[in-house]
XYZ file of C-alpha atoms in Angstrom:
573
model
C -18.169 28.865 36.905
C -18.812 30.157 33.347
C -16.478 28.817 30.653
C -15.746 30.150 27.198
C -15.990 27.535 24.433
C -13.432 29.283 22.258
C -9.866 28.079 22.004
C -6.945 29.986 23.414
C -3.498 30.380 21.919
C -1.076 27.672 23.075
C -1.373 27.936 26.856
C 1.535 26.563 28.855
C 1.155 22.955 30.008
C 1.251 24.103 33.628
C -1.946 26.107 33.109
C -3.970 23.266 31.565
C -6.339 20.922 33.371
C -7.328 17.585 31.803
C -10.826 16.406 32.664
C -11.824 12.834 31.800
C -15.339 12.669 30.307
C -15.898 9.078 29.249
C -14.639 5.941 27.559
C -16.363 3.538 25.176
C -15.256 0.249 23.657
C -15.853 0.328 19.906
C -16.112 -3.010 18.129
C -17.492 -2.984 14.578
C -16.624 -3.669 10.956
C -18.152 -0.454 9.625
C -15.540 1.747 7.970
C -17.517 4.999 7.995
C -16.236 8.432 8.981
C -16.201 9.259 12.685
C -15.175 12.348 14.613
C -14.481 13.658 18.082
C -17.130 15.815 19.768
C -16.604 19.499 18.860
C -15.326 20.428 22.318
C -13.628 17.162 23.373
C -10.205 15.707 22.783
C -9.982 11.980 22.023
C -7.571 9.101 22.439
C -7.979 5.955 20.340
C -6.336 2.867 21.900
C -6.517 -0.259 19.697
C -6.713 -3.609 21.476
C -7.815 -5.868 18.603
C -7.861 -6.234 14.838
C -5.681 -4.526 12.263
C -6.175 -2.036 9.470
C -5.647 1.504 8.294
C -6.699 4.610 10.186
C -6.787 7.968 8.409
C -6.704 11.145 10.498
C -6.990 14.082 8.132
C -4.192 13.688 5.552
C -2.248 11.301 7.815
C -2.496 7.538 7.346
C -1.390 4.864 9.816
C -1.395 1.072 9.926
C -2.772 -0.009 13.287
C -2.370 -3.201 15.308
C -3.188 -3.992 18.948
C -1.217 -1.628 21.171
C -1.327 1.334 18.787
C -2.876 4.583 19.977
C -3.646 7.993 18.425
C -4.725 11.399 19.739
C -7.220 13.724 18.050
C -8.214 17.315 18.694
C -11.870 18.401 19.122
C -13.965 17.916 16.011
C -11.154 16.117 14.166
C -12.406 13.218 12.043
C -10.934 9.772 11.485
C -11.685 6.869 9.191
C -10.979 3.213 9.980
C -10.599 0.584 7.266
C -10.312 -2.886 8.839
C -8.186 -5.574 7.210
C -8.966 -9.233 6.555
C -12.519 -8.884 7.820
C -11.234 -8.820 11.387
C -13.372 -6.661 13.659
C -11.209 -3.839 15.061
C -11.579 -3.123 18.776
C -10.463 0.102 20.366
C -11.129 2.316 23.335
C -12.274 5.831 22.515
C -11.424 8.077 25.445
C -12.899 11.590 25.525
C -11.653 14.434 27.681
C -11.768 18.201 27.938
C -8.782 20.510 28.292
C -9.358 23.594 30.396
C -6.897 26.489 30.149
C -6.698 28.235 33.494
C -5.867 31.951 33.769
C -2.322 32.752 34.816
C -1.698 34.247 38.233
C -1.343 38.066 38.165
C 2.252 39.305 38.343
C 1.647 42.280 40.663
C -0.943 44.158 42.688
C -1.245 46.651 39.844
C -2.516 43.973 37.509
C -5.168 43.047 40.075
C -6.484 46.557 39.888
C -6.135 47.254 36.161
C -7.017 43.844 34.587
C -10.400 42.268 34.534
C -10.391 38.796 36.043
C -9.683 36.142 33.367
C -11.982 33.163 33.080
C -11.086 29.532 32.342
C -11.474 28.589 28.694
C -11.903 25.334 26.829
C -8.732 24.723 24.842
C -9.292 23.115 21.418
C -5.730 22.855 20.139
C -3.241 19.937 20.324
C -2.127 19.001 23.829
C -0.070 15.863 23.198
C 3.196 15.892 21.259
C 3.707 14.639 17.735
C 3.956 12.118 16.290
C 0.328 11.434 17.181
C 0.898 7.658 17.094
C 1.751 5.780 20.284
C 2.970 2.177 20.001
C 2.951 -0.129 22.994
C 2.730 -3.851 23.569
C -0.788 -5.193 24.038
C 0.086 -5.933 27.688
C 1.719 -2.575 28.483
C 0.753 -0.421 31.452
C -1.017 2.132 29.279
C -3.338 -0.541 27.814
C -3.994 -1.923 31.287
C -4.938 1.555 32.488
C -7.339 1.963 29.561
C -8.983 -1.357 30.440
C -9.257 -0.434 34.124
C -10.656 2.954 33.162
C -13.282 1.306 30.967
C -14.445 -1.125 33.649
C -14.434 1.622 36.267
C -16.632 3.709 33.972
C -19.068 0.793 33.706
C -19.317 0.718 37.504
C -19.887 4.450 37.600
C -22.933 4.002 35.381
C -24.523 2.344 38.386
C -25.630 4.494 41.383
C -23.370 7.542 41.816
C -20.024 6.684 43.403
C -17.787 9.728 44.165
C -14.804 7.519 44.981
C -15.057 5.775 41.635
C -15.240 9.105 39.825
C -12.069 10.332 41.560
C -10.303 7.052 40.801
C -11.149 7.451 37.112
C -9.671 10.938 36.992
C -6.460 9.675 38.637
C -6.157 6.705 36.248
C -6.747 8.999 33.291
C -4.051 11.442 34.468
C -1.618 8.529 34.831
C -2.467 7.293 31.338
C -1.736 10.744 29.881
C 1.507 10.909 31.872
C 2.702 7.562 30.482
C 1.887 8.672 26.939
C 3.789 11.939 27.466
C 6.797 10.283 29.131
C 7.099 7.666 26.397
C 7.232 10.419 23.800
C 9.723 12.553 25.751
C 11.990 9.530 26.331
C 11.835 8.600 22.658
C 12.408 12.190 21.551
C 15.373 12.545 23.916
C 16.976 9.487 22.336
C 16.351 10.835 18.855
C 17.570 14.348 19.722
C 20.752 12.965 21.265
C 21.486 11.018 18.122
C 19.111 11.691 15.221
C 20.671 8.825 13.243
C 19.429 6.205 15.737
C 16.124 5.404 13.980
C 18.012 5.190 10.685
C 20.601 2.812 12.137
C 17.868 0.609 13.586
C 15.993 0.691 10.265
C 19.166 -0.606 8.594
C 19.069 -3.705 10.802
C 15.624 -4.524 9.389
C 17.198 -4.753 5.958
C 19.982 -6.863 7.425
C 17.464 -9.268 8.986
C 15.527 -9.548 5.731
C 18.714 -10.369 3.810
C 20.321 -12.691 6.405
C 17.354 -14.355 8.135
C 18.842 -17.783 7.328
C 21.826 -17.118 9.591
C 21.952 -17.115 13.422
C 21.084 -13.582 14.583
C 21.057 -12.226 18.147
C 19.722 -8.972 19.574
C 23.227 -8.195 20.809
C 24.556 -8.518 17.283
C 21.828 -6.234 15.908
C 22.348 -3.646 18.661
C 26.072 -3.573 17.940
C 25.348 -3.111 14.256
C 23.067 -0.169 15.114
C 25.727 1.132 17.547
C 23.334 1.362 20.504
C 22.775 -0.511 23.748
C 20.624 -3.644 23.709
C 17.959 -1.917 25.826
C 17.875 1.150 23.565
C 17.835 -0.990 20.438
C 14.851 -3.037 21.622
C 12.912 0.122 22.513
C 13.595 1.767 19.152
C 12.906 -1.448 17.257
C 9.497 -1.812 18.885
C 8.737 1.822 18.175
C 9.434 1.251 14.471
C 7.833 -2.176 13.989
C 5.528 -2.643 16.976
C 7.291 -5.958 17.677
C 10.246 -7.289 19.644
C 13.342 -7.970 17.503
C 13.305 -11.755 17.901
C 9.537 -11.934 17.349
C 9.992 -9.965 14.137
C 12.810 -12.303 13.051
C 10.745 -15.412 13.817
C 7.789 -14.112 11.803
C 10.132 -13.262 8.942
C 11.538 -16.799 8.935
C 8.117 -18.411 9.167
C 6.796 -16.323 6.276
C 9.644 -17.565 4.125
C 8.896 -21.102 5.310
C 5.280 -20.668 4.173
C 6.504 -19.759 0.715
C 8.795 -22.802 0.551
C 5.983 -25.080 1.720
C 3.731 -23.708 -1.011
C 6.365 -23.885 -3.735
C 7.458 -27.488 -3.516
C 7.548 -30.610 -1.401
C 10.805 -30.656 0.527
C 11.614 -32.398 3.797
C 10.523 -30.237 6.735
C 14.001 -30.549 8.216
C 15.484 -28.962 5.098
C 12.933 -26.116 5.065
C 13.484 -25.428 8.776
C 17.243 -25.246 8.231
C 16.881 -23.113 5.109
C 14.927 -20.386 6.930
C 17.188 -20.264 9.972
C 15.788 -22.853 12.451
C 18.333 -25.342 13.735
C 15.667 -27.377 15.565
C 12.929 -28.965 13.433
C 10.641 -29.497 16.437
C 10.904 -25.864 17.515
C 10.137 -24.865 13.902
C 7.049 -27.105 13.944
C 5.821 -25.609 17.216
C 6.293 -21.974 16.187
C 4.758 -22.585 12.767
C 1.658 -24.123 14.332
C 1.413 -21.183 16.761
C 1.530 -18.712 13.872
C -0.764 -20.427 11.351
C -2.889 -22.787 13.446
C -1.830 -25.812 11.384
C 1.340 -27.943 11.243
C 3.733 -27.075 8.411
C 3.093 -30.418 6.720
C -0.588 -29.539 6.298
C -0.146 -25.859 5.478
C -0.202 -26.081 1.671
C -3.434 -28.066 1.770
C -5.088 -26.175 4.622
C -6.724 -23.468 2.514
C -10.114 -24.577 1.094
C -9.921 -24.922 -2.678
C -6.137 -24.671 -2.771
C -4.787 -25.243 -6.269
C -1.248 -25.580 -7.603
C -0.390 -23.246 -10.505
C 2.692 -22.435 -12.547
C 3.417 -18.736 -12.919
C 5.151 -16.738 -15.656
C 8.690 -17.306 -14.369
C 8.281 -20.986 -13.550
C 7.309 -21.096 -9.865
C 4.874 -23.831 -8.863
C 2.696 -22.271 -6.168
C -0.330 -23.342 -4.123
C -2.840 -20.492 -4.219
C -6.423 -20.229 -2.898
C -8.901 -21.136 -5.616
C -11.209 -18.312 -4.573
C -8.765 -15.572 -3.560
C -10.629 -12.483 -2.365
C -7.834 -10.384 -0.856
C -5.690 -9.776 -3.917
C -2.793 -7.356 -4.221
C -2.170 -6.735 -7.941
C 1.069 -4.887 -8.618
C 1.368 -4.039 -12.284
C 0.179 -1.874 -15.149
C -2.712 -4.088 -16.275
C -5.088 -3.779 -13.324
C -7.858 -3.414 -15.900
C -7.512 -7.140 -16.678
C -8.580 -7.945 -13.147
C -11.543 -5.564 -13.314
C -12.727 -7.053 -16.609
C -13.178 -10.401 -14.855
C -15.244 -8.849 -12.080
C -12.413 -9.357 -9.581
C -11.302 -6.666 -7.157
C -7.922 -5.858 -5.671
C -7.396 -4.599 -2.136
C -3.962 -3.202 -3.008
C -1.911 -2.084 -5.985
C 0.269 0.683 -7.350
C -2.083 3.609 -7.880
C 0.732 5.533 -9.551
C 0.420 3.170 -12.520
C -3.324 3.857 -12.760
C -3.336 7.583 -12.011
C -4.648 8.583 -15.456
C -6.283 5.294 -16.467
C -9.773 4.978 -17.928
C -10.775 2.895 -14.886
C -9.330 5.123 -12.163
C -12.827 5.827 -10.815
C -13.155 2.130 -9.921
C -10.105 2.068 -7.647
C -11.533 3.987 -4.693
C -11.142 1.042 -2.307
C -7.682 -0.002 -3.506
C -4.836 0.767 -1.094
C -1.700 2.151 -2.704
C 1.250 -0.126 -1.859
C 3.776 2.002 -3.684
C 6.110 1.711 -6.660
C 8.236 -0.325 -6.075
C 5.999 -2.415 -3.843
C 6.297 -1.606 -0.121
C 6.410 -4.935 1.722
C 5.251 -3.463 5.050
C 2.171 -1.782 3.576
C 1.389 -4.927 1.620
C 1.793 -7.184 4.642
C -0.553 -4.954 6.657
C -3.299 -5.626 4.091
C -3.133 -9.343 4.930
C -3.519 -10.513 1.300
C -4.257 -14.124 0.377
C -2.726 -13.700 -3.107
C -0.151 -11.317 -4.591
C 0.208 -10.935 -8.362
C 3.303 -9.084 -9.619
C 4.203 -8.213 -13.218
C 7.932 -8.427 -12.554
C 10.268 -11.223 -13.609
C 13.121 -10.236 -11.288
C 13.775 -13.181 -8.972
C 15.204 -11.005 -6.200
C 12.036 -8.924 -6.260
C 9.994 -12.118 -6.110
C 11.973 -13.334 -3.083
C 11.432 -9.965 -1.382
C 7.658 -10.120 -1.813
C 6.819 -13.834 -1.695
C 7.295 -14.158 2.063
C 4.141 -12.052 2.634
C 1.583 -14.353 0.958
C 1.324 -16.795 -1.978
C 2.840 -14.818 -4.867
C 2.720 -15.404 -8.616
C 4.459 -13.565 -11.450
C 2.296 -12.437 -14.367
C 3.365 -11.545 -17.905
C 1.650 -8.236 -18.597
C 3.262 -8.154 -22.073
C 1.451 -11.317 -23.172
C -1.501 -11.078 -25.560
C -4.807 -10.007 -24.048
C -6.333 -13.464 -24.587
C -3.482 -15.217 -22.789
C -3.550 -12.776 -19.886
C -7.274 -13.056 -19.207
C -7.281 -16.839 -19.478
C -4.340 -17.050 -17.071
C -6.043 -14.809 -14.531
C -9.313 -16.655 -15.051
C -7.613 -19.983 -14.236
C -5.905 -18.543 -11.157
C -9.005 -16.841 -9.761
C -11.627 -19.452 -10.622
C -13.132 -17.125 -13.261
C -12.591 -19.161 -16.425
C -16.175 -18.610 -17.618
C -15.983 -14.869 -17.021
C -12.738 -14.723 -19.023
C -14.203 -16.588 -21.998
C -17.403 -14.525 -21.985
C -15.475 -11.259 -21.905
C -13.059 -12.332 -24.649
C -15.874 -13.536 -26.884
C -17.804 -10.263 -26.532
C -14.639 -8.211 -27.049
C -13.596 -10.139 -30.170
C -17.008 -9.526 -31.740
C -16.932 -5.807 -30.952
C -13.324 -5.484 -32.090
C -14.086 -7.109 -35.441
C -17.117 -4.856 -35.871
C -14.939 -1.797 -35.226
C -12.411 -2.753 -37.917
C -15.203 -3.533 -40.386
C -16.602 -0.089 -39.647
C -13.178 1.416 -40.404
C -12.613 -0.635 -43.570
C -13.536 2.324 -45.782
C -10.859 4.430 -44.071
C -8.019 1.885 -44.024
C -6.310 0.257 -46.984
C -5.760 -3.509 -46.724
C -2.236 -4.223 -45.482
C -1.700 -0.646 -44.310
C 1.024 -0.416 -41.655
C 1.137 1.599 -38.471
C 3.746 2.416 -35.821
C 3.580 3.796 -32.308
C 6.431 5.839 -30.802
C 7.110 7.598 -27.512
C 9.917 9.632 -26.008
C 10.576 8.679 -22.395
C 13.330 9.102 -19.794
C 14.305 12.377 -21.410
C 15.497 11.970 -25.001
C 15.167 8.184 -25.349
C 12.939 7.037 -28.208
C 10.915 3.818 -27.964
C 8.790 1.920 -30.444
C 5.861 0.059 -28.891
C 5.474 -3.677 -29.419
C 3.294 -6.085 -27.435
C 2.189 -3.596 -24.802
C 0.434 -0.273 -24.624
C -1.510 1.523 -27.343
C -0.016 -0.536 -30.182
C -1.738 -3.697 -28.918
C -5.048 -2.184 -30.080
C -3.817 -1.470 -33.644
C -2.570 -4.779 -34.983
C -5.427 -6.964 -36.262
C -6.042 -9.097 -39.388
C -8.655 -6.542 -40.520
C -6.747 -3.610 -39.065
C -3.209 -2.250 -39.247
C -0.113 -4.362 -39.765
C 3.343 -3.857 -38.225
C 6.339 -2.959 -40.399
C 9.029 -5.647 -40.546
C 11.322 -4.232 -37.796
C 8.340 -3.957 -35.431
C 7.255 -7.488 -36.321
C 10.623 -8.668 -35.017
C 9.935 -6.851 -31.727
C 6.563 -8.619 -31.550
C 8.081 -12.015 -32.389
C 10.423 -11.626 -29.412
C 7.447 -10.958 -27.152
C 8.773 -7.519 -26.210
C 6.470 -4.834 -24.928
C 8.643 -2.124 -26.499
C 12.141 -1.547 -27.812
C 14.466 1.440 -27.685
C 15.681 2.759 -31.031
C 17.982 5.529 -32.136
C 16.092 8.546 -33.534
C 18.038 8.113 -36.779
C 16.299 4.728 -37.198
C 12.866 6.340 -37.205
C 12.379 6.001 -41.005
C 12.988 2.222 -40.774
C 10.274 1.783 -38.122
C 7.763 4.334 -39.409
C 4.621 2.834 -40.944
C 2.038 4.254 -43.306
C 0.495 5.854 -40.249
C 2.301 7.113 -37.190
C 0.780 7.322 -33.733
C 2.935 9.523 -31.532
C 2.337 9.184 -27.821
C 2.603 12.536 -26.059
C 4.533 12.190 -22.770
C 3.846 14.133 -19.589
C 7.449 14.603 -18.429
C 8.657 18.087 -19.493
C 12.067 16.888 -20.721
C 10.551 14.146 -22.895
C 7.885 16.525 -24.192
C 10.610 19.028 -25.121
C 12.496 16.297 -27.010
C 9.297 15.430 -28.901
C 8.782 19.061 -29.862
C 12.344 19.214 -31.195
C 11.769 16.065 -33.247
C 8.555 17.493 -34.752
C 10.545 20.475 -36.037
C 13.383 18.387 -37.478
C 14.025 17.671 -41.192
C 14.067 13.933 -40.374
C 10.484 14.087 -39.135
C 9.236 16.074 -42.124
C 10.868 13.586 -44.483
C 8.631 10.717 -43.316
C 5.873 9.723 -45.811
C 3.220 9.523 -43.069
C 4.049 13.092 -42.035
C 3.945 14.410 -45.599
C 0.563 12.730 -46.175
C -0.928 14.020 -42.921
C -1.338 10.579 -41.398
C 0.088 11.335 -37.956
C -1.995 11.083 -34.792
C -1.086 12.411 -31.375
C -2.293 10.366 -28.414
C -2.164 11.162 -24.696
C 0.327 8.610 -23.346
C -0.745 8.592 -19.691
C -4.324 7.725 -20.601
C -4.041 5.457 -23.635
C -0.641 3.758 -23.636
C -1.925 0.671 -21.812
C -2.913 -2.770 -23.057
C -5.201 -3.861 -20.208
C -8.690 -5.142 -20.963
C -10.546 -2.044 -19.739
C -8.433 0.337 -21.843
C -8.749 -1.934 -24.894
C -12.508 -1.929 -24.442
C -12.598 1.870 -24.184
C -10.497 2.176 -27.357
C -13.221 0.409 -29.340
C -15.071 3.740 -29.356
C -12.088 6.114 -29.019
C -9.996 4.748 -31.906
C -12.626 5.277 -34.655
C -13.084 8.879 -33.498
C -9.327 9.419 -33.697
C -9.012 7.950 -37.212
C -12.135 9.345 -38.819
C -12.274 12.878 -37.440
């Protein structure tokens, strides 16, 4: 029978035949690009490891029990987490579109006989992700299919071949039924996933209290059975397993923060029985809670910006850095596995962030948890935000408004890179001094400078400790005017001022940061045409400089280093 290898337009499901071709067990750490054969459909069924899988523009976090379908030739990329080798079955099959039966005798005479074609389009419903427990029937079928295929590699066995086709058809049927059942629930009440999602927030805020599945189902206004199904679809876990992990993660934070009686910690995170807490904690971490803080090799106790005393790994290598000074980390030769890429979108070091996973702004706890970090650094002093994040991994707050020297020495102490910090600071200080000496013929001793930016529409800010201004103030460089010195003395990164106060804050030279937001840019343009602006001495003397805010209004080490060559060009030319 001759078959066309071209696709056909959306044949009905009743006219399609699914032919199992083969199954392989993939187990490797390589994160290269892979693809389905050009004429075969694929199913990926994960049975081990965790990580991110990208299929075209779609990105998913996978765990054991997660599955995905791909159309012929479609590529996918797997990025494993925590160095754990991902294991998954790759099942390949062809879809054959059969010709429809003729409707009358006339068609038999007038139409040429149609031939079967290989169909290359989607055959399984969206979403393409399937989530099951690692012991579900669909995983069992995949395992049986794999071992049956191994047998078939031996001398030809027709019975085995038929059995494989039947198992494969059943596997596809289970996948389809699970989707139809889920879709029926969602179509009946499209608010169901939202109501179940709301119980996740409830659990995260009330994990200390007794919580039952019945209580959560009632809150979501669904039956217990329906709630459990929807909950697993969203999280990949049973409700009580999710709650237990949530409590134990908070217990890990408390064990790292301070030495309290285990009974008190167990009670504080929602366990009424200390012995049950001990048993579940050991199951989750592999060590008793009393030994947890000291279990990590090279564990060291540090005090963070907001006063937490935390045990962190001395040689952390899976760091999530959430803040605007990622360049500090890079200057020390350290790498982050996660961060907010939005904050670094236009940075001078953007090209070095190719392997950094975006965890959002504000930080998404689920994406962050999936990265399995061993240290989280956040530049946020909000205690509620700290509580929200600290249950994932040892977490420290970091003052990104501190002076460059203080920031690098703090990170150096935390990451075991004290020598790297001192070497970098020494080299930078020498180059920075050389730059100001080079500019001495262009700058008058004691000359003042100010940096302004319009943001959030028409709000005017003067920069203090952070951003572009941090590169200007130096004993041999520019000096701040008195009102700005007060901002610096308070340790503030910036301060909002009324536009009418501009003459009080304006220095001998004005650096105006040009915003990207259209409304703020429009406000700046209005200011530049105002009598107030033209009355400023720096404006009248032509000592105003316009600087791209998105690229240069940062105080991290990498941007400061880049400004050593950019600033002279701005001032001299």
